[in-house]
Short mmCIF file of C-alpha atoms and ligand atoms in Angstrom, two decimals:
data_model
loop_
_atom_site.label_atom_id
_atom_site.label_comp_id
_atom_site.label_asym_id
_atom_site.label_seq_id
_atom_site.Cartn_x
_atom_site.Cartn_y
_atom_site.Cartn_z
CA MET F 1 -30.04 19.05 -31.59
CA ALA F 2 -31.48 20.90 -28.61
CA GLU F 3 -29.97 19.61 -25.38
CA ALA F 4 -32.33 18.32 -22.74
CA SER F 5 -32.19 20.26 -19.48
CA ARG F 6 -29.42 19.13 -17.19
CA ARG F 7 -30.22 20.28 -13.68
CA VAL F 8 -28.37 18.03 -11.28
CA LEU F 9 -28.46 17.75 -7.49
CA ILE F 10 -25.37 16.31 -5.84
CA VAL F 11 -25.82 14.99 -2.31
CA GLY F 12 -22.82 15.33 0.03
CA SER F 13 -20.12 17.78 1.02
CA GLY F 14 -16.70 16.22 0.42
CA GLY F 15 -13.95 16.21 -2.19
CA ARG F 16 -15.79 13.49 -4.10
CA GLU F 17 -18.85 15.75 -4.37
CA HIS F 18 -16.75 18.75 -5.48
CA ALA F 19 -15.22 16.58 -8.21
CA LEU F 20 -18.69 15.40 -9.32
CA ALA F 21 -19.94 19.01 -9.34
CA TRP F 22 -16.91 20.22 -11.32
CA LYS F 23 -17.13 17.47 -13.93
CA LEU F 24 -20.92 17.62 -14.35
CA ALA F 25 -20.73 21.42 -14.72
CA ALA F 26 -18.06 20.92 -17.40
CA ASP F 27 -20.51 18.54 -19.11
CA GLY F 28 -23.02 21.41 -19.30
CA ALA F 29 -25.12 20.70 -16.20
CA GLU F 30 -26.49 23.32 -13.85
CA VAL F 31 -25.29 22.03 -10.49
CA PHE F 32 -26.90 22.17 -7.04
CA THR F 33 -25.12 20.57 -4.07
CA ALA F 34 -26.62 19.70 -0.69
CA PRO F 35 -25.03 20.74 1.57
CA GLY F 36 -21.79 21.17 -0.43
CA ASN F 37 -18.72 23.19 0.56
CA ALA F 38 -16.90 26.36 -0.55
CA GLY F 39 -15.66 24.54 -3.66
CA THR F 40 -19.10 23.40 -4.84
CA ALA F 41 -20.46 26.91 -4.16
CA ALA F 42 -18.06 28.21 -6.80
CA VAL F 43 -19.34 25.67 -9.37
CA GLY F 44 -23.08 26.00 -8.71
CA THR F 45 -25.57 26.57 -5.91
CA ASN F 46 -25.29 25.07 -2.43
CA LEU F 47 -28.57 24.11 -0.75
CA ASP F 48 -28.76 24.35 3.03
CA CYS F 49 -29.80 20.76 3.66
CA ALA F 50 -28.03 17.83 5.34
CA ALA F 51 -27.05 14.87 3.11
CA THR F 52 -29.16 12.59 5.32
CA ASP F 53 -32.34 14.74 5.44
CA ILE F 54 -34.14 12.69 2.80
CA PRO F 55 -37.58 14.41 2.94
CA ALA F 56 -35.94 17.84 2.55
CA LEU F 57 -33.79 16.59 -0.36
CA VAL F 58 -36.91 15.26 -2.14
CA ARG F 59 -38.56 18.65 -1.59
CA HIS F 60 -35.55 20.61 -2.91
CA ALA F 61 -35.27 18.35 -5.98
CA GLY F 62 -38.94 19.00 -6.78
CA GLU F 63 -38.71 22.77 -6.16
CA GLN F 64 -35.54 23.20 -8.20
CA GLY F 65 -36.80 21.09 -11.12
CA ILE F 66 -33.86 18.69 -10.79
CA ASP F 67 -33.50 16.18 -13.64
CA LEU F 68 -31.03 13.87 -11.93
CA THR F 69 -29.78 13.50 -8.35
CA VAL F 70 -26.35 11.95 -7.76
CA VAL F 71 -25.58 10.61 -4.28
CA GLY F 72 -22.01 10.82 -2.95
CA PRO F 73 -21.89 9.21 0.51
CA GLU F 74 -23.18 5.83 1.70
CA ALA F 75 -25.30 6.97 4.66
CA PRO F 76 -28.25 8.39 2.65
CA LEU F 77 -28.16 5.35 0.31
CA VAL F 78 -28.29 2.90 3.19
CA ALA F 79 -31.11 5.02 4.68
CA GLY F 80 -33.17 4.66 1.48
CA ILE F 81 -32.74 7.96 -0.41
CA ALA F 82 -33.08 6.23 -3.81
CA ASP F 83 -36.37 4.58 -2.82
CA ALA F 84 -37.76 7.93 -1.60
CA PHE F 85 -36.80 9.70 -4.85
CA VAL F 86 -38.21 6.94 -7.04
CA SER F 87 -41.49 6.98 -5.05
CA ALA F 88 -41.67 10.74 -5.63
CA GLY F 89 -41.17 10.23 -9.40
CA LEU F 90 -37.63 11.72 -9.32
CA ARG F 91 -34.61 10.26 -11.12
CA ILE F 92 -31.61 9.36 -8.98
CA PHE F 93 -28.20 7.80 -9.58
CA GLY F 94 -27.51 5.40 -6.70
CA PRO F 95 -28.76 2.05 -5.41
CA SER F 96 -31.95 1.32 -3.48
CA ARG F 97 -31.75 0.76 0.25
CA ALA F 98 -31.93 -3.01 -0.31
CA ALA F 99 -29.07 -2.95 -2.84
CA ALA F 100 -26.93 -0.57 -0.73
CA ARG F 101 -26.80 -3.34 1.88
CA ILE F 102 -23.85 -4.66 -0.14
CA GLU F 103 -21.98 -1.89 1.73
CA GLY F 104 -24.26 -1.57 4.78
CA SER F 105 -24.06 -5.23 5.82
CA LYS F 106 -20.86 -7.22 5.48
CA LEU F 107 -22.83 -10.44 5.97
CA PHE F 108 -25.23 -9.56 3.12
CA CYS F 109 -22.18 -8.80 0.97
CA LYS F 110 -20.66 -12.20 1.72
CA GLN F 111 -23.98 -13.93 0.92
CA ILE F 112 -24.12 -12.22 -2.49
CA LEU F 113 -20.49 -13.14 -3.17
CA ARG F 114 -21.22 -16.76 -2.29
CA ARG F 115 -24.26 -16.76 -4.60
CA GLY F 116 -22.20 -15.37 -7.45
CA ASP F 117 -19.23 -17.66 -6.72
CA VAL F 118 -17.06 -14.52 -6.49
CA PRO F 119 -13.57 -14.97 -5.00
CA THR F 120 -13.34 -13.64 -1.42
CA GLY F 121 -11.81 -14.73 1.90
CA MET F 122 -13.41 -17.49 3.97
CA PHE F 123 -15.58 -16.26 6.81
CA GLU F 124 -17.86 -17.20 9.68
CA SER F 125 -20.62 -15.00 11.09
CA PHE F 126 -21.83 -14.77 14.67
CA SER F 127 -24.86 -13.06 16.21
CA GLY F 128 -22.92 -12.03 19.32
CA PRO F 129 -19.51 -11.99 21.05
CA ALA F 130 -19.82 -15.24 23.04
CA ARG F 131 -19.93 -17.55 20.00
CA ALA F 132 -17.27 -15.49 18.24
CA ARG F 133 -14.95 -15.93 21.23
CA GLU F 134 -15.59 -19.69 21.33
CA PHE F 135 -14.74 -19.94 17.65
CA ILE F 136 -11.42 -18.11 18.09
CA GLU F 137 -10.53 -20.07 21.23
CA ALA F 138 -11.22 -23.44 19.58
CA ARG F 139 -9.31 -22.58 16.43
CA GLU F 140 -5.71 -23.00 15.51
CA GLU F 141 -3.91 -19.65 16.00
CA VAL F 142 -3.94 -17.95 12.58
CA PRO F 143 -4.27 -14.35 11.37
CA VAL F 144 -7.91 -13.25 11.11
CA VAL F 145 -9.89 -10.07 10.59
CA VAL F 146 -12.69 -9.27 13.03
CA LYS F 147 -15.45 -7.05 11.59
CA ALA F 148 -18.66 -5.47 12.82
CA ASP F 149 -21.53 -6.32 10.45
CA GLY F 150 -22.99 -2.81 9.92
CA LEU F 151 -21.72 0.56 8.66
CA ALA F 152 -18.88 1.62 10.92
CA ALA F 153 -17.13 4.47 9.10
CA GLY F 154 -13.87 2.47 8.98
CA LYS F 155 -13.88 1.80 12.74
CA GLY F 156 -15.33 -1.70 12.73
CA VAL F 157 -12.43 -3.65 11.21
CA PHE F 158 -9.59 -5.21 13.23
CA VAL F 159 -6.76 -7.01 11.44
CA CYS F 160 -5.43 -9.50 14.02
CA ASN F 161 -2.21 -11.50 13.92
CA ASP F 162 -2.90 -13.80 16.83
CA ARG F 163 -5.57 -15.19 19.15
CA ALA F 164 -5.11 -12.58 21.90
CA THR F 165 -5.65 -9.61 19.56
CA ALA F 166 -8.65 -11.32 17.95
CA LEU F 167 -10.26 -11.84 21.38
CA ALA F 168 -9.50 -8.23 22.32
CA ALA F 169 -11.11 -7.07 19.05
CA ILE F 170 -14.29 -9.05 19.80
CA ASP F 171 -14.41 -7.46 23.26
CA ALA F 172 -13.91 -4.00 21.76
CA LEU F 173 -16.83 -4.51 19.36
CA ALA F 174 -19.02 -5.84 22.18
CA ALA F 175 -18.21 -2.78 24.33
CA ASP F 176 -19.01 -0.23 21.61
CA PRO F 177 -22.58 1.09 21.86
CA VAL F 178 -23.00 1.33 18.04
CA LEU F 179 -20.82 -1.52 16.76
CA SER F 180 -22.31 -4.03 19.23
CA ARG F 181 -25.78 -3.61 17.64
CA GLY F 182 -25.07 -5.92 14.69
CA GLY F 183 -23.42 -9.29 14.31
CA ILE F 184 -19.72 -10.11 14.07
CA LEU F 185 -17.82 -11.53 11.10
CA ILE F 186 -14.52 -13.34 11.41
CA GLU F 187 -12.64 -13.53 8.16
CA GLU F 188 -9.54 -15.17 6.85
CA ARG F 189 -6.83 -12.51 6.60
CA LEU F 190 -5.81 -11.98 2.98
CA ASP F 191 -2.30 -10.91 2.06
CA GLY F 192 -1.26 -8.93 -0.98
CA VAL F 193 -1.60 -5.53 -2.60
CA GLU F 194 -4.88 -3.64 -2.12
CA VAL F 195 -6.55 -1.89 -5.09
CA SER F 196 -9.94 -0.35 -5.82
CA VAL F 197 -11.94 -1.10 -8.97
CA MET F 198 -15.22 0.72 -9.54
CA ALA F 199 -17.94 0.14 -12.10
CA ILE F 200 -20.96 2.17 -13.09
CA THR F 201 -23.93 -0.13 -13.59
CA ASP F 202 -27.65 0.05 -14.28
CA GLY F 203 -28.16 -3.43 -12.88
CA ARG F 204 -27.46 -5.20 -16.18
CA THR F 205 -24.76 -3.44 -18.17
CA ILE F 206 -21.52 -2.44 -16.47
CA VAL F 207 -18.87 0.13 -17.32
CA THR F 208 -15.64 -0.70 -15.50
CA LEU F 209 -13.47 2.30 -14.56
CA PRO F 210 -9.63 2.26 -14.48
CA PRO F 211 -8.02 0.66 -11.42
CA VAL F 212 -7.08 2.98 -8.56
CA GLN F 213 -4.89 2.56 -5.49
CA ASP F 214 -5.96 4.35 -2.32
CA HIS F 215 -3.77 4.97 0.77
CA LYS F 216 -5.89 4.24 3.82
CA ALA F 217 -3.31 4.51 6.60
CA ALA F 218 -2.79 8.01 8.00
CA PHE F 219 0.98 8.23 7.72
CA ASP F 220 3.82 7.58 5.28
CA GLY F 221 4.83 3.98 4.71
CA ASP F 222 1.26 2.84 5.49
CA THR F 223 1.65 3.43 9.21
CA GLY F 224 -0.74 4.95 11.73
CA PRO F 225 -4.51 4.69 12.09
CA ASN F 226 -6.99 3.82 9.32
CA THR F 227 -8.59 6.83 7.56
CA GLY F 228 -11.13 7.44 4.82
CA GLY F 229 -8.21 7.62 2.36
CA MET F 230 -5.20 9.96 2.32
CA GLY F 231 -4.54 9.88 -1.41
CA ALA F 232 -5.03 7.85 -4.57
CA TYR F 233 -3.57 7.40 -8.03
CA SER F 234 -4.66 5.82 -11.28
CA PRO F 235 -4.07 3.79 -13.31
CA THR F 236 -2.12 1.48 -11.02
CA PRO F 237 0.57 -0.79 -12.53
CA PHE F 238 -0.53 -3.54 -10.13
CA VAL F 239 -3.55 -4.20 -12.38
CA GLY F 240 -2.82 -4.69 -16.08
CA ALA F 241 -5.42 -4.80 -18.86
CA ASP F 242 -5.74 -8.61 -18.65
CA GLN F 243 -6.21 -8.57 -14.92
CA LEU F 244 -8.77 -5.76 -15.15
CA ALA F 245 -10.72 -7.89 -17.64
CA GLU F 246 -10.51 -10.80 -15.19
CA ILE F 247 -11.75 -8.59 -12.31
CA GLU F 248 -14.65 -7.50 -14.49
CA SER F 249 -15.64 -11.01 -15.58
CA ARG F 250 -14.96 -12.91 -12.33
CA ILE F 251 -15.94 -10.28 -9.75
CA LEU F 252 -18.02 -7.35 -11.03
CA VAL F 253 -20.27 -9.09 -13.57
CA PRO F 254 -21.15 -12.07 -11.32
CA THR F 255 -21.86 -9.70 -8.41
CA VAL F 256 -24.26 -7.59 -10.50
CA HIS F 257 -25.98 -10.77 -11.72
CA ALA F 258 -26.15 -12.31 -8.26
CA MET F 259 -27.85 -9.13 -7.03
CA ARG F 260 -30.40 -9.24 -9.84
CA ARG F 261 -31.14 -12.87 -9.10
CA ALA F 262 -31.60 -11.95 -5.43
CA LYS F 263 -34.17 -9.32 -6.59
CA VAL F 264 -31.99 -6.41 -5.42
CA SER F 265 -30.86 -5.01 -8.75
CA PHE F 266 -27.96 -2.58 -8.20
CA GLN F 267 -27.92 0.78 -10.03
CA GLY F 268 -25.09 3.18 -9.23
CA VAL F 269 -21.38 2.75 -8.54
CA LEU F 270 -20.29 -0.68 -7.44
CA PHE F 271 -16.92 -0.23 -5.77
CA ALA F 272 -14.83 -3.35 -5.18
CA GLY F 273 -12.10 -3.16 -2.54
CA LEU F 274 -9.78 -5.96 -3.69
CA MET F 275 -6.75 -7.80 -2.41
CA LEU F 276 -4.43 -9.07 -5.15
CA THR F 277 -3.46 -12.36 -3.52
CA ALA F 278 -1.15 -15.12 -4.76
CA GLN F 279 -4.38 -16.94 -5.81
CA GLY F 280 -5.66 -13.94 -7.77
CA PRO F 281 -7.87 -10.94 -6.91
CA LYS F 282 -10.29 -11.44 -4.00
CA VAL F 283 -12.98 -9.12 -2.65
CA LEU F 284 -12.32 -7.44 0.72
CA GLU F 285 -15.50 -5.39 0.62
CA PHE F 286 -17.99 -3.70 -1.67
CA ASN F 287 -19.08 -0.10 -1.42
CA ALA F 288 -22.23 1.28 -3.01
CA ARG F 289 -20.81 4.64 -4.19
CA PHE F 290 -17.75 6.38 -5.62
CA GLY F 291 -14.67 6.21 -3.40
CA ASP F 292 -13.25 9.39 -1.91
CA PRO F 293 -10.52 10.31 -2.98
CA GLU F 294 -10.70 7.71 -5.83
CA CYS F 295 -13.46 9.77 -7.48
CA GLN F 296 -11.30 12.92 -7.70
CA THR F 297 -8.52 10.87 -9.32
CA LEU F 298 -10.74 9.13 -11.88
CA LEU F 299 -12.83 12.13 -12.90
CA SER F 300 -9.62 14.08 -13.58
CA LEU F 301 -8.79 11.44 -16.21
CA LEU F 302 -12.27 11.22 -17.78
CA ASP F 303 -12.30 12.96 -21.16
CA SER F 304 -15.84 12.06 -22.19
CA SER F 305 -19.12 13.02 -20.53
CA LEU F 306 -19.89 11.85 -16.99
CA TRP F 307 -23.45 13.14 -17.36
CA GLU F 308 -24.11 10.67 -20.21
CA LEU F 309 -22.99 7.73 -18.06
CA LEU F 310 -24.89 8.67 -14.89
CA ASP F 311 -28.02 9.73 -16.80
CA ALA F 312 -28.04 6.46 -18.78
CA ALA F 313 -27.43 4.33 -15.66
CA ALA F 314 -30.26 6.06 -13.78
CA SER F 315 -32.57 5.42 -16.78
CA ARG F 316 -31.37 1.81 -17.12
CA ARG F 317 -30.11 2.27 -20.67
CA LEU F 318 -26.36 2.09 -20.09
CA GLU F 319 -25.99 -0.35 -23.00
CA GLU F 320 -26.84 2.51 -25.40
CA VAL F 321 -23.92 4.72 -24.31
CA ASP F 322 -20.44 4.73 -25.88
CA PRO F 323 -17.68 3.53 -23.55
CA PRO F 324 -15.99 6.41 -21.68
CA ALA F 325 -12.82 7.96 -23.13
CA TRP F 326 -9.89 8.24 -20.74
CA ARG F 327 -6.97 10.62 -20.97
CA GLN F 328 -3.61 8.98 -21.58
CA GLY F 329 -1.32 9.31 -18.58
CA ALA F 330 -1.97 9.29 -14.86
CA ALA F 331 -3.58 11.24 -12.03
CA VAL F 332 -2.41 11.52 -8.42
CA THR F 333 -4.63 12.91 -5.64
CA VAL F 334 -3.09 14.07 -2.35
CA VAL F 335 -5.43 14.69 0.59
CA MET F 336 -4.53 17.55 2.92
CA ALA F 337 -5.95 16.99 6.40
CA SER F 338 -6.46 19.14 9.47
CA GLU F 339 -4.51 18.63 12.68
CA GLY F 340 -5.90 15.73 14.70
CA TYR F 341 -7.47 13.77 11.81
CA PRO F 342 -8.62 10.93 11.93
CA GLY F 343 -9.49 11.95 15.50
CA ALA F 344 -11.13 15.21 16.58
CA VAL F 345 -9.99 18.24 14.56
CA THR F 346 -9.91 21.99 14.92
CA LYS F 347 -12.13 23.73 12.36
CA GLY F 348 -12.63 27.29 11.17
CA LEU F 349 -9.02 28.09 10.24
CA PRO F 350 -8.43 30.32 7.20
CA ILE F 351 -6.92 28.47 4.21
CA ARG F 352 -4.45 30.41 2.04
CA GLY F 353 -2.84 29.70 -1.30
CA LEU F 354 -5.79 27.98 -3.00
CA GLY F 355 -5.56 30.30 -6.02
CA ALA F 356 -1.81 29.78 -6.45
CA ALA F 357 -2.30 26.01 -6.17
CA ALA F 358 -5.09 25.99 -8.77
CA ALA F 359 -2.83 28.00 -11.12
CA VAL F 360 -0.27 25.14 -11.27
CA PRO F 361 -0.77 23.60 -14.74
CA GLY F 362 -2.40 20.16 -14.81
CA VAL F 363 -3.81 20.53 -11.30
CA HIS F 364 -7.35 20.45 -9.87
CA VAL F 365 -7.93 21.65 -6.33
CA PHE F 366 -10.98 19.99 -4.79
CA HIS F 367 -12.47 21.19 -1.51
CA ALA F 368 -13.18 18.32 0.87
CA ALA F 369 -14.30 20.10 4.07
CA THR F 370 -14.42 23.86 3.69
CA ARG F 371 -16.78 26.72 4.33
CA GLY F 372 -16.76 30.08 2.59
CA ALA F 373 -17.38 33.35 4.42
CA GLY F 374 -16.74 36.93 3.33
CA GLY F 375 -14.74 35.84 0.28
CA ALA F 376 -12.35 33.71 2.37
CA VAL F 377 -12.24 29.91 2.76
CA PHE F 378 -12.10 28.18 6.15
CA SER F 379 -11.32 24.60 7.16
CA ASP F 380 -14.40 22.66 8.24
CA GLY F 381 -13.41 19.04 8.92
CA GLY F 382 -10.73 16.35 8.82
CA ARG F 383 -9.92 15.65 5.19
CA THR F 384 -10.01 19.30 4.08
CA ILE F 385 -8.55 19.71 0.57
CA ALA F 386 -7.75 17.15 -2.15
CA VAL F 387 -5.27 18.17 -4.83
CA THR F 388 -5.08 16.16 -8.06
CA GLY F 389 -2.19 16.38 -10.53
CA VAL F 390 -2.56 14.99 -14.06
CA ASP F 391 0.29 14.33 -16.48
CA GLU F 392 1.63 11.83 -18.99
CA THR F 393 3.45 9.73 -16.40
CA LEU F 394 2.73 8.80 -12.81
CA ALA F 395 5.97 10.44 -11.64
CA ARG F 396 5.08 13.74 -13.31
CA ALA F 397 1.49 13.67 -12.05
CA LYS F 398 2.82 13.19 -8.52
CA LEU F 399 5.21 16.12 -8.94
CA ARG F 400 2.39 18.37 -10.12
CA ALA F 401 0.13 17.42 -7.22
CA TYR F 402 2.81 18.10 -4.59
CA THR F 403 3.88 21.33 -6.28
CA ALA F 404 0.33 22.61 -5.79
CA VAL F 405 0.06 21.16 -2.26
CA ARG F 406 3.06 23.28 -1.21
CA GLU F 407 1.09 26.44 -2.05
CA ILE F 408 -1.80 25.62 0.32
CA ARG F 409 -1.46 26.56 3.97
CA TRP F 410 -3.46 26.64 7.19
CA PRO F 411 -2.28 26.03 10.77
CA GLY F 412 -1.78 22.31 11.43
CA ALA F 413 -2.36 21.20 7.80
CA TRP F 414 -0.61 17.95 6.87
CA CYS F 415 -0.55 15.29 4.18
CA ARG F 416 1.22 12.05 3.32
CA LYS F 417 4.35 12.63 1.27
CA ASP F 418 4.43 9.22 -0.41
CA ILE F 419 1.18 9.03 -2.38
CA ALA F 420 1.74 6.92 -5.55
CA ASP F 421 5.21 5.70 -4.43
CA LYS F 422 4.04 2.08 -4.35
CA GLY F 423 3.03 2.44 -8.00
CA LEU F 424 6.31 4.14 -8.92
CA HIS F 425 8.34 1.35 -7.26
CA GLU F 426 6.28 -1.25 -9.07
CA GLU F 427 6.82 0.53 -12.41
CA ARG F 428 10.58 0.53 -11.79
CA ALA F 429 10.62 -3.12 -10.73
CA ARG F 430 8.70 -4.10 -13.88
CA ALA F 431 10.98 -2.04 -16.11
CA ALA F 432 14.03 -3.68 -14.49
CA ALA F 433 12.54 -7.16 -14.92
CA ALA F 434 11.72 -6.41 -18.56
CA GLY F 435 15.30 -5.16 -19.06
CA ASP F 436 16.75 -8.34 -17.51
CA SER F 437 14.70 -10.61 -19.73
CA ALA F 438 15.46 -8.61 -22.90
P1 AMP P 501 -13.15 -2.84 5.01
O1 AMP P 501 -13.88 -1.74 5.74
O2 AMP P 501 -13.83 -4.16 5.04
O3 AMP P 501 -12.65 -2.44 3.67
O4 AMP P 501 -11.77 -3.00 5.80
C1 AMP P 501 -10.91 -1.91 5.97
C2 AMP P 501 -9.51 -2.34 5.69
O5 AMP P 501 -9.15 -3.48 6.48
C3 AMP P 501 -9.30 -2.80 4.26
O6 AMP P 501 -9.05 -1.71 3.41
C4 AMP P 501 -8.11 -3.72 4.40
O7 AMP P 501 -6.90 -2.98 4.44
C5 AMP P 501 -8.32 -4.36 5.74
N1 AMP P 501 -8.99 -5.66 5.58
C6 AMP P 501 -10.32 -5.89 5.57
N2 AMP P 501 -10.60 -7.20 5.40
C7 AMP P 501 -9.41 -7.83 5.29
C8 AMP P 501 -9.00 -9.18 5.09
N3 AMP P 501 -9.89 -10.18 4.98
N4 AMP P 501 -7.68 -9.45 5.02
C9 AMP P 501 -6.77 -8.46 5.13
N5 AMP P 501 -7.07 -7.17 5.33
C10 AMP P 501 -8.37 -6.83 5.41
N1 LIG P 502 -11.36 5.75 -0.16
C1 LIG P 502 -12.10 4.64 0.27
C2 LIG P 502 -13.55 4.84 0.32
O1 LIG P 502 -14.09 5.79 -0.22
O2 LIG P 502 -14.23 4.02 0.92
#
């Protein structure tokens, strides 16, 4: 059978987008990335166009005869890229502006969760700081989380143990020129283990992906400031097959249905940030896209075609596609960051050892913020390189990833050394418990 043309445009420039480009190219697609990085340039063609320049992206997609556009980051989705493509008669994988509000507005997210009766923490919303302060002052002193309503790139969430820190968080939001524009949410603080579960959906059918655990804190032992994610591994022993089925039926399916009923059908990746509490899994947040670095981890384990899934979701015929086939074993992704991340970073430093790292068996080296010039590769941001190791066990996948990480060097480069350790400890604890009960 003659294959239909597979010209794909990937929007974004991070490690997630390099992983999408790599996998879609392996599936036989001709890949364009806007704006991309030195890694995506090696897989296909980079287009000189910002990920948020929607009119220019529509123009490029038309000029290049693109069959399917895949959106990496949230900003263009929340700005309405999917609506613009659909209006121009172009196919796109990713939710409409209205549906992307599940990530863009924490209040909208909570309203959908309430509609779908989906487990999440209790919350109150406030239009401004005065009422939020009154609420905290009148309340018994308990741990809460103070959140800005809109997109805040990880900077709008304050986990507070007592009244004084909660009041200080409200003041900090009110003083921030961007964060003070939207409302404020005060949420019950949930305790437990945090995991990510993503699903590809066309608004009706859902394909749930294996559970992943991210590492959001900058430093080892989950210390230091919050980041976009310093590493991930999958599958995680914290979520067994039964619990994944429960997450699908009690969280993902009702959310997709609640969105349809609210006339904001969601097509794309629905990403649930979950807390595994003593009362079961509860939603911390939803994102409207693949996680980064979760995407690098998952795509390294995907044996079957990604193109088939994304193409079918964008055409709203996901029910016709066979379920994805996953490699046995595990994947571990370690993010290498530039000095200063998550604050201001130095860019433009030459990166060495990428070839030696890529030559380690069972390893994929994804570029996260790089620029190529004159045959060399230079650092170009905070999270700079993401290295994924794949093997039959989590311990061996971790070893592979760090073996490759040791080959990669640039001045000031650093990474967490304990990615996947929580999973390894949990595996050991479960094995010991099973041994005791045998
Ligand atoms: P968010 O941007 O909503 O995912 O929040 C960022 C991080 O803050 C999450 O990954 C959690 O670690 C933490 N967090 C958010 N909401 C809560 C909550 N209700 N209880 C405990 N931790 C939370
Ligand atoms: N790694 C978390 C995220 O992509 O939001």
